Amino acid sequence: ARCTELYYISGGNSFATSCYRIMLNIKRLDRVPNSSIHAMTNTKPLIEQVHRRQLKFLGHILRMPEEEPARLYALYVPPHGRRRRGRQPVTYLQYIQRLMGDNNQDLLPKQIAAIAQNRSVWKELTVDCSAAR
């Protein structure tokens, strides 16, 4: 699974910020940073909301019964295949590991699934991960 939606999310994030600028009547030439725009509108960047919802949905999937197909393929990485030339695409597992703050990819799929079984810990993790970015 490839994670190419980051390009679209950042585009949506800039669109939302430009809409906030229009509502506040702030021009780009005024050089007001996006963090100030979000503080004035009492909002968070769109990408934080998307990351939080992705982790919430993954927690929901990982709490399903073991034999559920969605659960089987939630963090699946195929063990076969040839690598293509160039930079390798980011797998869904690597994307989730980065969202959880594991840049060294130390968290294994079974460990992520075990963390997701405890709802309160997973909820705290999703809030922390979205706030840390």
mmCIF file of N, CA and C in Angstrom:
data_model
loop_
_atom_site.group_PDB
_atom_site.id
_atom_site.type_symbol
_atom_site.label_atom_id
_atom_site.label_comp_id
_atom_site.label_asym_id
_atom_site.label_seq_id
_atom_site.Cartn_x
_atom_site.Cartn_y
_atom_site.Cartn_z
ATOM 1 N N ALA A 1 0.845 -1.179 0.000
ATOM 2 C CA ALA A 1 0.000 0.000 0.000
ATOM 3 C C ALA A 1 0.889 1.241 0.000
ATOM 4 N N ARG A 2 0.572 2.163 -0.869
ATOM 5 C CA ARG A 2 1.353 3.390 -0.958
ATOM 6 C C ARG A 2 0.632 4.515 -0.240
ATOM 7 N N CYS A 3 1.367 5.392 0.337
ATOM 8 C CA CYS A 3 0.804 6.515 1.074
ATOM 9 C C CYS A 3 1.123 7.801 0.326
ATOM 10 N N THR A 4 0.352 8.075 -0.707
ATOM 11 C CA THR A 4 0.588 9.271 -1.500
ATOM 12 C C THR A 4 -0.390 10.377 -1.157
ATOM 13 N N GLU A 5 -1.267 10.156 -0.184
ATOM 14 C CA GLU A 5 -2.279 11.152 0.125
ATOM 15 C C GLU A 5 -1.716 12.363 0.838
ATOM 16 N N LEU A 6 -0.468 12.303 1.305
ATOM 17 C CA LEU A 6 0.111 13.450 1.997
ATOM 18 C C LEU A 6 0.151 14.680 1.103
ATOM 19 N N TYR A 7 0.360 14.466 -0.197
ATOM 20 C CA TYR A 7 0.353 15.581 -1.134
ATOM 21 C C TYR A 7 -1.015 16.258 -1.134
ATOM 22 N N TYR A 8 -2.075 15.458 -1.139
ATOM 23 C CA TYR A 8 -3.417 16.011 -1.178
ATOM 24 C C TYR A 8 -3.803 16.639 0.148
ATOM 25 N N ILE A 9 -3.336 16.068 1.242
ATOM 26 C CA ILE A 9 -3.649 16.620 2.556
ATOM 27 C C ILE A 9 -3.002 17.984 2.723
ATOM 28 N N SER A 10 -1.745 18.115 2.314
ATOM 29 C CA SER A 10 -1.080 19.415 2.458
ATOM 30 C C SER A 10 -1.754 20.457 1.578
ATOM 31 N N GLY A 11 -2.258 20.039 0.417
ATOM 32 C CA GLY A 11 -2.999 20.961 -0.430
ATOM 33 C C GLY A 11 -4.291 21.398 0.236
ATOM 34 N N GLY A 12 -4.979 20.459 0.885
ATOM 35 C CA GLY A 12 -6.199 20.795 1.613
ATOM 36 C C GLY A 12 -5.909 21.672 2.802
ATOM 37 N N ASN A 13 -4.778 21.438 3.440
ATOM 38 C CA ASN A 13 -4.376 22.242 4.586
ATOM 39 C C ASN A 13 -4.145 23.695 4.162
ATOM 40 N N SER A 14 -3.457 23.892 3.050
ATOM 41 C CA SER A 14 -3.207 25.260 2.584
ATOM 42 C C SER A 14 -4.499 25.914 2.098
ATOM 43 N N PHE A 15 -5.409 25.115 1.524
ATOM 44 C CA PHE A 15 -6.694 25.666 1.100
ATOM 45 C C PHE A 15 -7.485 26.153 2.309
ATOM 46 N N ALA A 16 -7.516 25.351 3.366
ATOM 47 C CA ALA A 16 -8.249 25.743 4.572
ATOM 48 C C ALA A 16 -7.654 27.007 5.173
ATOM 49 N N THR A 17 -6.332 27.080 5.220
ATOM 50 C CA THR A 17 -5.683 28.269 5.785
ATOM 51 C C THR A 17 -5.969 29.497 4.927
ATOM 52 N N SER A 18 -5.980 29.328 3.608
ATOM 53 C CA SER A 18 -6.286 30.478 2.749
ATOM 54 C C SER A 18 -7.738 30.913 2.931
ATOM 55 N N CYS A 19 -8.641 29.973 3.189
ATOM 56 C CA CYS A 19 -10.030 30.346 3.477
ATOM 57 C C CYS A 19 -10.129 31.129 4.782
ATOM 58 N N TYR A 20 -9.367 30.716 5.792
ATOM 59 C CA TYR A 20 -9.346 31.459 7.049
ATOM 60 C C TYR A 20 -8.809 32.866 6.826
ATOM 61 N N ARG A 21 -7.802 32.991 5.971
ATOM 62 C CA ARG A 21 -7.252 34.313 5.667
ATOM 63 C C ARG A 21 -8.306 35.211 5.021
ATOM 64 N N ILE A 22 -9.100 34.642 4.120
ATOM 65 C CA ILE A 22 -10.158 35.414 3.467
ATOM 66 C C ILE A 22 -11.198 35.851 4.489
ATOM 67 N N MET A 23 -11.589 34.941 5.388
ATOM 68 C CA MET A 23 -12.589 35.271 6.402
ATOM 69 C C MET A 23 -12.094 36.374 7.332
ATOM 70 N N LEU A 24 -10.793 36.364 7.631
ATOM 71 C CA LEU A 24 -10.218 37.357 8.543
ATOM 72 C C LEU A 24 -9.743 38.612 7.810
ATOM 73 N N ASN A 25 -9.859 38.607 6.493
ATOM 74 C CA ASN A 25 -9.422 39.730 5.663
ATOM 75 C C ASN A 25 -7.931 40.009 5.864
ATOM 76 N N ILE A 26 -7.139 38.934 5.863
ATOM 77 C CA ILE A 26 -5.684 39.039 5.986
ATOM 78 C C ILE A 26 -5.079 38.633 4.650
ATOM 79 N N LYS A 27 -4.287 39.498 4.081
ATOM 80 C CA LYS A 27 -3.649 39.220 2.789
ATOM 81 C C LYS A 27 -2.333 38.484 3.004
ATOM 82 N N ARG A 28 -1.859 37.820 1.971
ATOM 83 C CA ARG A 28 -0.562 37.140 2.046
ATOM 84 C C ARG A 28 0.569 38.145 2.241
ATOM 85 N N LEU A 29 0.394 39.330 1.698
ATOM 86 C CA LEU A 29 1.427 40.361 1.827
ATOM 87 C C LEU A 29 1.572 40.859 3.256
ATOM 88 N N ASP A 30 0.565 40.601 4.108
ATOM 89 C CA ASP A 30 0.644 41.012 5.509
ATOM 90 C C ASP A 30 1.627 40.154 6.299
ATOM 91 N N ARG A 31 2.022 39.030 5.724
ATOM 92 C CA ARG A 31 3.012 38.134 6.310
ATOM 93 C C ARG A 31 2.631 37.676 7.721
ATOM 94 N N VAL A 32 1.394 37.208 7.855
ATOM 95 C CA VAL A 32 0.930 36.652 9.122
ATOM 96 C C VAL A 32 1.140 35.143 9.043
ATOM 97 N N PRO A 33 1.854 34.533 9.986
ATOM 98 C CA PRO A 33 2.115 33.096 9.911
ATOM 99 C C PRO A 33 0.833 32.265 10.098
ATOM 100 N N ASN A 34 0.874 31.066 9.562
ATOM 101 C CA ASN A 34 -0.283 30.172 9.649
ATOM 102 C C ASN A 34 -0.632 29.842 11.094
ATOM 103 N N SER A 35 0.361 29.743 11.962
ATOM 104 C CA SER A 35 0.079 29.444 13.368
ATOM 105 C C SER A 35 -0.773 30.554 13.999
ATOM 106 N N SER A 36 -0.516 31.793 13.620
ATOM 107 C CA SER A 36 -1.329 32.904 14.127
ATOM 108 C C SER A 36 -2.742 32.848 13.567
ATOM 109 N N ILE A 37 -2.856 32.457 12.314
ATOM 110 C CA ILE A 37 -4.180 32.323 11.682
ATOM 111 C C ILE A 37 -4.994 31.265 12.433
ATOM 112 N N HIS A 38 -4.354 30.132 12.745
ATOM 113 C CA HIS A 38 -5.067 29.073 13.456
ATOM 114 C C HIS A 38 -5.421 29.506 14.880
ATOM 115 N N ALA A 39 -4.573 30.296 15.500
ATOM 116 C CA ALA A 39 -4.874 30.796 16.841
ATOM 117 C C ALA A 39 -6.058 31.763 16.803
ATOM 118 N N MET A 40 -6.121 32.607 15.781
ATOM 119 C CA MET A 40 -7.225 33.568 15.664
ATOM 120 C C MET A 40 -8.558 32.880 15.399
ATOM 121 N N THR A 41 -8.536 31.810 14.643
ATOM 122 C CA THR A 41 -9.778 31.106 14.305
ATOM 123 C C THR A 41 -10.091 29.967 15.272
ATOM 124 N N ASN A 42 -9.198 29.736 16.242
ATOM 125 C CA ASN A 42 -9.377 28.665 17.227
ATOM 126 C C ASN A 42 -9.526 27.305 16.535
ATOM 127 N N THR A 43 -8.673 27.050 15.564
ATOM 128 C CA THR A 43 -8.681 25.786 14.827
ATOM 129 C C THR A 43 -7.296 25.164 14.880
ATOM 130 N N LYS A 44 -7.225 23.933 14.422
ATOM 131 C CA LYS A 44 -5.955 23.239 14.284
ATOM 132 C C LYS A 44 -5.723 22.994 12.802
ATOM 133 N N PRO A 45 -4.471 22.791 12.404
ATOM 134 C CA PRO A 45 -4.232 22.470 10.995
ATOM 135 C C PRO A 45 -4.997 21.207 10.590
ATOM 136 N N LEU A 46 -5.453 21.192 9.379
ATOM 137 C CA LEU A 46 -6.258 20.091 8.856
ATOM 138 C C LEU A 46 -5.509 18.767 8.927
ATOM 139 N N ILE A 47 -4.211 18.803 8.706
ATOM 140 C CA ILE A 47 -3.432 17.569 8.686
ATOM 141 C C ILE A 47 -3.435 16.891 10.063
ATOM 142 N N GLU A 48 -3.490 17.666 11.152
ATOM 143 C CA GLU A 48 -3.564 17.069 12.484
ATOM 144 C C GLU A 48 -4.863 16.297 12.665
ATOM 145 N N GLN A 49 -5.961 16.869 12.194
ATOM 146 C CA GLN A 49 -7.250 16.196 12.295
ATOM 147 C C GLN A 49 -7.262 14.917 11.475
ATOM 148 N N VAL A 50 -6.661 14.958 10.298
ATOM 149 C CA VAL A 50 -6.614 13.775 9.439
ATOM 150 C C VAL A 50 -5.791 12.676 10.105
ATOM 151 N N HIS A 51 -4.636 13.022 10.657
ATOM 152 C CA HIS A 51 -3.797 12.024 11.334
ATOM 153 C C HIS A 51 -4.528 11.405 12.519
ATOM 154 N N ARG A 52 -5.196 12.240 13.306
ATOM 155 C CA ARG A 52 -5.921 11.727 14.469
ATOM 156 C C ARG A 52 -7.035 10.772 14.039
ATOM 157 N N ARG A 53 -7.769 11.119 13.006
ATOM 158 C CA ARG A 53 -8.858 10.253 12.541
ATOM 159 C C ARG A 53 -8.337 8.963 11.925
ATOM 160 N N GLN A 54 -7.195 9.029 11.256
ATOM 161 C CA GLN A 54 -6.611 7.808 10.697
ATOM 162 C C GLN A 54 -6.220 6.846 11.814
ATOM 163 N N LEU A 55 -5.614 7.372 12.882
ATOM 164 C CA LEU A 55 -5.226 6.517 13.997
ATOM 165 C C LEU A 55 -6.442 5.982 14.744
ATOM 166 N N LYS A 56 -7.499 6.800 14.877
ATOM 167 C CA LYS A 56 -8.712 6.325 15.521
ATOM 168 C C LYS A 56 -9.327 5.181 14.725
ATOM 169 N N PHE A 57 -9.369 5.321 13.409
ATOM 170 C CA PHE A 57 -9.931 4.273 12.565
ATOM 171 C C PHE A 57 -9.090 3.009 12.628
ATOM 172 N N LEU A 58 -7.779 3.152 12.639
ATOM 173 C CA LEU A 58 -6.908 1.982 12.742
ATOM 174 C C LEU A 58 -7.134 1.266 14.068
ATOM 175 N N GLY A 59 -7.306 2.004 15.154
ATOM 176 C CA GLY A 59 -7.605 1.389 16.439
ATOM 177 C C GLY A 59 -8.902 0.605 16.394
ATOM 178 N N HIS A 60 -9.901 1.160 15.721
ATOM 179 C CA HIS A 60 -11.185 0.460 15.561
ATOM 180 C C HIS A 60 -10.990 -0.850 14.806
ATOM 181 N N ILE A 61 -10.214 -0.812 13.740
ATOM 182 C CA ILE A 61 -9.959 -2.014 12.926
ATOM 183 C C ILE A 61 -9.176 -3.048 13.741
ATOM 184 N N LEU A 62 -8.188 -2.607 14.495
ATOM 185 C CA LEU A 62 -7.343 -3.540 15.238
ATOM 186 C C LEU A 62 -8.044 -4.163 16.443
ATOM 187 N N ARG A 63 -9.173 -3.590 16.862
ATOM 188 C CA ARG A 63 -9.938 -4.192 17.947
ATOM 189 C C ARG A 63 -10.983 -5.192 17.439
ATOM 190 N N MET A 64 -11.073 -5.374 16.137
ATOM 191 C CA MET A 64 -11.995 -6.358 15.570
ATOM 192 C C MET A 64 -11.494 -7.772 15.870
ATOM 193 N N PRO A 65 -12.360 -8.792 15.678
ATOM 194 C CA PRO A 65 -11.904 -10.177 15.885
ATOM 195 C C PRO A 65 -10.751 -10.544 14.948
ATOM 196 N N GLU A 66 -9.936 -11.481 15.392
ATOM 197 C CA GLU A 66 -8.734 -11.886 14.644
ATOM 198 C C GLU A 66 -9.043 -12.345 13.221
ATOM 199 N N GLU A 67 -10.158 -13.032 13.002
ATOM 200 C CA GLU A 67 -10.450 -13.609 11.692
ATOM 201 C C GLU A 67 -11.090 -12.606 10.726
ATOM 202 N N GLU A 68 -11.345 -11.401 11.175
ATOM 203 C CA GLU A 68 -11.948 -10.371 10.314
ATOM 204 C C GLU A 68 -10.947 -9.966 9.230
ATOM 205 N N PRO A 69 -11.371 -9.958 7.939
ATOM 206 C CA PRO A 69 -10.421 -9.620 6.864
ATOM 207 C C PRO A 69 -9.788 -8.230 7.008
ATOM 208 N N ALA A 70 -10.563 -7.276 7.466
ATOM 209 C CA ALA A 70 -9.996 -5.927 7.637
ATOM 210 C C ALA A 70 -8.887 -5.950 8.678
ATOM 211 N N ARG A 71 -9.060 -6.745 9.710
ATOM 212 C CA ARG A 71 -8.044 -6.849 10.766
ATOM 213 C C ARG A 71 -6.797 -7.551 10.239
ATOM 214 N N LEU A 72 -7.006 -8.579 9.412
ATOM 215 C CA LEU A 72 -5.875 -9.330 8.880
ATOM 216 C C LEU A 72 -4.970 -8.460 8.013
ATOM 217 N N TYR A 73 -5.573 -7.564 7.241
ATOM 218 C CA TYR A 73 -4.802 -6.776 6.279
ATOM 219 C C TYR A 73 -4.545 -5.341 6.730
ATOM 220 N N ALA A 74 -4.886 -4.995 7.973
ATOM 221 C CA ALA A 74 -4.700 -3.619 8.439
ATOM 222 C C ALA A 74 -3.226 -3.222 8.436
ATOM 223 N N LEU A 75 -2.361 -4.069 8.945
ATOM 224 C CA LEU A 75 -0.926 -3.763 9.011
ATOM 225 C C LEU A 75 -0.123 -4.784 8.216
ATOM 226 N N TYR A 76 -0.717 -5.307 7.158
ATOM 227 C CA TYR A 76 -0.092 -6.359 6.357
ATOM 228 C C TYR A 76 1.031 -5.789 5.489
ATOM 229 N N VAL A 77 2.147 -6.477 5.489
ATOM 230 C CA VAL A 77 3.262 -6.147 4.603
ATOM 231 C C VAL A 77 3.591 -7.417 3.828
ATOM 232 N N PRO A 78 3.511 -7.376 2.491
ATOM 233 C CA PRO A 78 3.783 -8.593 1.729
ATOM 234 C C PRO A 78 5.238 -9.027 1.871
ATOM 235 N N PRO A 79 5.477 -10.320 2.073
ATOM 236 C CA PRO A 79 6.849 -10.793 2.273
ATOM 237 C C PRO A 79 7.594 -11.069 0.971
ATOM 238 N N HIS A 80 7.001 -10.796 -0.151
ATOM 239 C CA HIS A 80 7.599 -11.150 -1.430
ATOM 240 C C HIS A 80 7.622 -9.921 -2.347
ATOM 241 N N GLY A 81 8.177 -10.121 -3.520
ATOM 242 C CA GLY A 81 8.171 -9.064 -4.523
ATOM 243 C C GLY A 81 9.549 -8.489 -4.757
ATOM 244 N N ARG A 82 9.707 -7.916 -5.937
ATOM 245 C CA ARG A 82 10.970 -7.284 -6.294
ATOM 246 C C ARG A 82 10.920 -5.814 -5.972
ATOM 247 N N ARG A 83 12.042 -5.296 -5.573
ATOM 248 C CA ARG A 83 12.145 -3.871 -5.302
ATOM 249 C C ARG A 83 12.414 -3.137 -6.607
ATOM 250 N N ARG A 84 11.769 -2.017 -6.758
ATOM 251 C CA ARG A 84 12.003 -1.182 -7.938
ATOM 252 C C ARG A 84 13.187 -0.266 -7.691
ATOM 253 N N ARG A 85 13.659 0.317 -8.776
ATOM 254 C CA ARG A 85 14.751 1.279 -8.664
ATOM 255 C C ARG A 85 14.270 2.538 -7.972
ATOM 256 N N GLY A 86 15.212 3.237 -7.351
ATOM 257 C CA GLY A 86 14.907 4.520 -6.743
ATOM 258 C C GLY A 86 14.413 4.403 -5.321
ATOM 259 N N ARG A 87 13.848 5.502 -4.853
ATOM 260 C CA ARG A 87 13.352 5.540 -3.479
ATOM 261 C C ARG A 87 12.143 4.621 -3.344
ATOM 262 N N GLN A 88 12.145 3.834 -2.291
ATOM 263 C CA GLN A 88 11.070 2.881 -2.093
ATOM 264 C C GLN A 88 9.826 3.581 -1.561
ATOM 265 N N PRO A 89 8.639 3.158 -2.032
ATOM 266 C CA PRO A 89 7.416 3.780 -1.537
ATOM 267 C C PRO A 89 7.191 3.467 -0.061
ATOM 268 N N VAL A 90 6.559 4.394 0.620
ATOM 269 C CA VAL A 90 6.266 4.223 2.035
ATOM 270 C C VAL A 90 5.090 3.257 2.167
ATOM 271 N N THR A 91 5.260 2.213 2.935
ATOM 272 C CA THR A 91 4.161 1.277 3.167
ATOM 273 C C THR A 91 3.231 1.854 4.230
ATOM 274 N N TYR A 92 2.038 1.284 4.305
ATOM 275 C CA TYR A 92 1.077 1.760 5.295
ATOM 276 C C TYR A 92 1.612 1.556 6.709
ATOM 277 N N LEU A 93 2.284 0.439 6.933
ATOM 278 C CA LEU A 93 2.863 0.179 8.248
ATOM 279 C C LEU A 93 3.901 1.241 8.612
ATOM 280 N N GLN A 94 4.771 1.587 7.676
ATOM 281 C CA GLN A 94 5.770 2.631 7.939
ATOM 282 C C GLN A 94 5.097 3.979 8.208
ATOM 283 N N TYR A 95 4.027 4.264 7.469
ATOM 284 C CA TYR A 95 3.286 5.505 7.655
ATOM 285 C C TYR A 95 2.688 5.566 9.054
ATOM 286 N N ILE A 96 2.095 4.464 9.513
ATOM 287 C CA ILE A 96 1.505 4.415 10.851
ATOM 288 C C ILE A 96 2.597 4.523 11.915
ATOM 289 N N GLN A 97 3.727 3.866 11.678
ATOM 290 C CA GLN A 97 4.822 3.960 12.642
ATOM 291 C C GLN A 97 5.300 5.407 12.781
ATOM 292 N N ARG A 98 5.383 6.120 11.691
ATOM 293 C CA ARG A 98 5.792 7.534 11.759
ATOM 294 C C ARG A 98 4.747 8.373 12.470
ATOM 295 N N LEU A 99 3.459 8.088 12.223
ATOM 296 C CA LEU A 99 2.410 8.834 12.907
ATOM 297 C C LEU A 99 2.483 8.621 14.415
ATOM 298 N N MET A 100 2.875 7.418 14.813
ATOM 299 C CA MET A 100 2.967 7.104 16.237
ATOM 300 C C MET A 100 4.271 7.598 16.847
ATOM 301 N N GLY A 101 5.118 8.244 16.071
ATOM 302 C CA GLY A 101 6.360 8.802 16.585
ATOM 303 C C GLY A 101 7.525 7.838 16.569
ATOM 304 N N ASP A 102 7.374 6.718 15.880
ATOM 305 C CA ASP A 102 8.437 5.710 15.819
ATOM 306 C C ASP A 102 9.181 5.877 14.494
ATOM 307 N N ASN A 103 10.126 6.769 14.451
ATOM 308 C CA ASN A 103 10.856 7.025 13.204
ATOM 309 C C ASN A 103 11.864 5.938 12.879
ATOM 310 N N ASN A 104 12.265 5.147 13.874
ATOM 311 C CA ASN A 104 13.227 4.065 13.642
ATOM 312 C C ASN A 104 12.554 2.759 13.257
ATOM 313 N N GLN A 105 11.225 2.758 13.220
ATOM 314 C CA GLN A 105 10.423 1.584 12.860
ATOM 315 C C GLN A 105 10.695 0.409 13.782
ATOM 316 N N ASP A 106 10.724 0.695 15.093
ATOM 317 C CA ASP A 106 10.923 -0.347 16.097
ATOM 318 C C ASP A 106 9.625 -1.054 16.460
ATOM 319 N N LEU A 107 8.486 -0.348 16.285
ATOM 320 C CA LEU A 107 7.203 -0.955 16.631
ATOM 321 C C LEU A 107 6.807 -1.985 15.580
ATOM 322 N N LEU A 108 6.509 -3.185 16.030
ATOM 323 C CA LEU A 108 6.063 -4.247 15.137
ATOM 324 C C LEU A 108 4.548 -4.227 15.054
ATOM 325 N N PRO A 109 3.976 -4.815 13.992
ATOM 326 C CA PRO A 109 2.508 -4.823 13.859
ATOM 327 C C PRO A 109 1.808 -5.443 15.071
ATOM 328 N N LYS A 110 2.369 -6.493 15.649
ATOM 329 C CA LYS A 110 1.738 -7.123 16.817
ATOM 330 C C LYS A 110 1.761 -6.188 18.022
ATOM 331 N N GLN A 111 2.821 -5.400 18.156
ATOM 332 C CA GLN A 111 2.895 -4.448 19.268
ATOM 333 C C GLN A 111 1.863 -3.335 19.088
ATOM 334 N N ILE A 112 1.705 -2.862 17.852
ATOM 335 C CA ILE A 112 0.713 -1.822 17.578
ATOM 336 C C ILE A 112 -0.680 -2.360 17.874
ATOM 337 N N ALA A 113 -0.952 -3.606 17.446
ATOM 338 C CA ALA A 113 -2.260 -4.219 17.705
ATOM 339 C C ALA A 113 -2.495 -4.387 19.207
ATOM 340 N N ALA A 114 -1.457 -4.736 19.963
ATOM 341 C CA ALA A 114 -1.605 -4.896 21.408
ATOM 342 C C ALA A 114 -1.902 -3.558 22.081
ATOM 343 N N ILE A 115 -1.287 -2.493 21.612
ATOM 344 C CA ILE A 115 -1.553 -1.162 22.171
ATOM 345 C C ILE A 115 -2.990 -0.754 21.878
ATOM 346 N N ALA A 116 -3.480 -1.090 20.669
ATOM 347 C CA ALA A 116 -4.827 -0.692 20.263
ATOM 348 C C ALA A 116 -5.915 -1.410 21.054
ATOM 349 N N GLN A 117 -5.613 -2.537 21.677
ATOM 350 C CA GLN A 117 -6.624 -3.277 22.433
ATOM 351 C C GLN A 117 -7.112 -2.487 23.649
ATOM 352 N N ASN A 118 -6.268 -1.668 24.211
ATOM 353 C CA ASN A 118 -6.654 -0.839 25.349
ATOM 354 C C ASN A 118 -7.124 0.510 24.804
ATOM 355 N N ARG A 119 -8.434 0.750 24.850
ATOM 356 C CA ARG A 119 -9.011 1.955 24.249
ATOM 357 C C ARG A 119 -8.471 3.243 24.864
ATOM 358 N N SER A 120 -8.347 3.290 26.166
ATOM 359 C CA SER A 120 -7.918 4.528 26.811
ATOM 360 C C SER A 120 -6.474 4.868 26.434
ATOM 361 N N VAL A 121 -5.612 3.861 26.367
ATOM 362 C CA VAL A 121 -4.218 4.101 25.972
ATOM 363 C C VAL A 121 -4.166 4.543 24.513
ATOM 364 N N TRP A 122 -4.950 3.889 23.652
ATOM 365 C CA TRP A 122 -4.946 4.235 22.232
ATOM 366 C C TRP A 122 -5.477 5.647 22.010
ATOM 367 N N LYS A 123 -6.529 6.016 22.750
ATOM 368 C CA LYS A 123 -7.086 7.360 22.607
ATOM 369 C C LYS A 123 -6.068 8.406 23.036
ATOM 370 N N GLU A 124 -5.392 8.150 24.143
ATOM 371 C CA GLU A 124 -4.354 9.069 24.614
ATOM 372 C C GLU A 124 -3.229 9.171 23.586
ATOM 373 N N LEU A 125 -2.881 8.045 22.989
ATOM 374 C CA LEU A 125 -1.823 8.021 21.977
ATOM 375 C C LEU A 125 -2.216 8.831 20.747
ATOM 376 N N THR A 126 -3.471 8.695 20.291
ATOM 377 C CA THR A 126 -3.907 9.435 19.106
ATOM 378 C C THR A 126 -3.911 10.927 19.362
ATOM 379 N N VAL A 127 -4.305 11.334 20.560
ATOM 380 C CA VAL A 127 -4.302 12.772 20.899
ATOM 381 C C VAL A 127 -2.873 13.282 20.961
ATOM 382 N N ASP A 128 -1.986 12.507 21.604
ATOM 383 C CA ASP A 128 -0.574 12.920 21.723
ATOM 384 C C ASP A 128 0.115 12.985 20.368
ATOM 385 N N CYS A 129 -0.170 12.009 19.513
ATOM 386 C CA CYS A 129 0.485 11.966 18.195
ATOM 387 C C CYS A 129 0.045 13.127 17.324
ATOM 388 N N SER A 130 -1.241 13.470 17.370
ATOM 389 C CA SER A 130 -1.711 14.578 16.544
ATOM 390 C C SER A 130 -1.229 15.916 17.085
ATOM 391 N N ALA A 131 -1.059 16.020 18.408
ATOM 392 C CA ALA A 131 -0.592 17.270 18.994
ATOM 393 C C ALA A 131 0.899 17.465 18.807
ATOM 394 N N ALA A 132 1.649 16.369 18.709
ATOM 395 C CA ALA A 132 3.105 16.451 18.603
ATOM 396 C C ALA A 132 3.550 16.901 17.221
ATOM 397 N N ARG A 133 2.762 16.734 16.240
ATOM 398 C CA ARG A 133 3.171 17.070 14.876
ATOM 399 C C ARG A 133 3.007 18.502 14.595
#
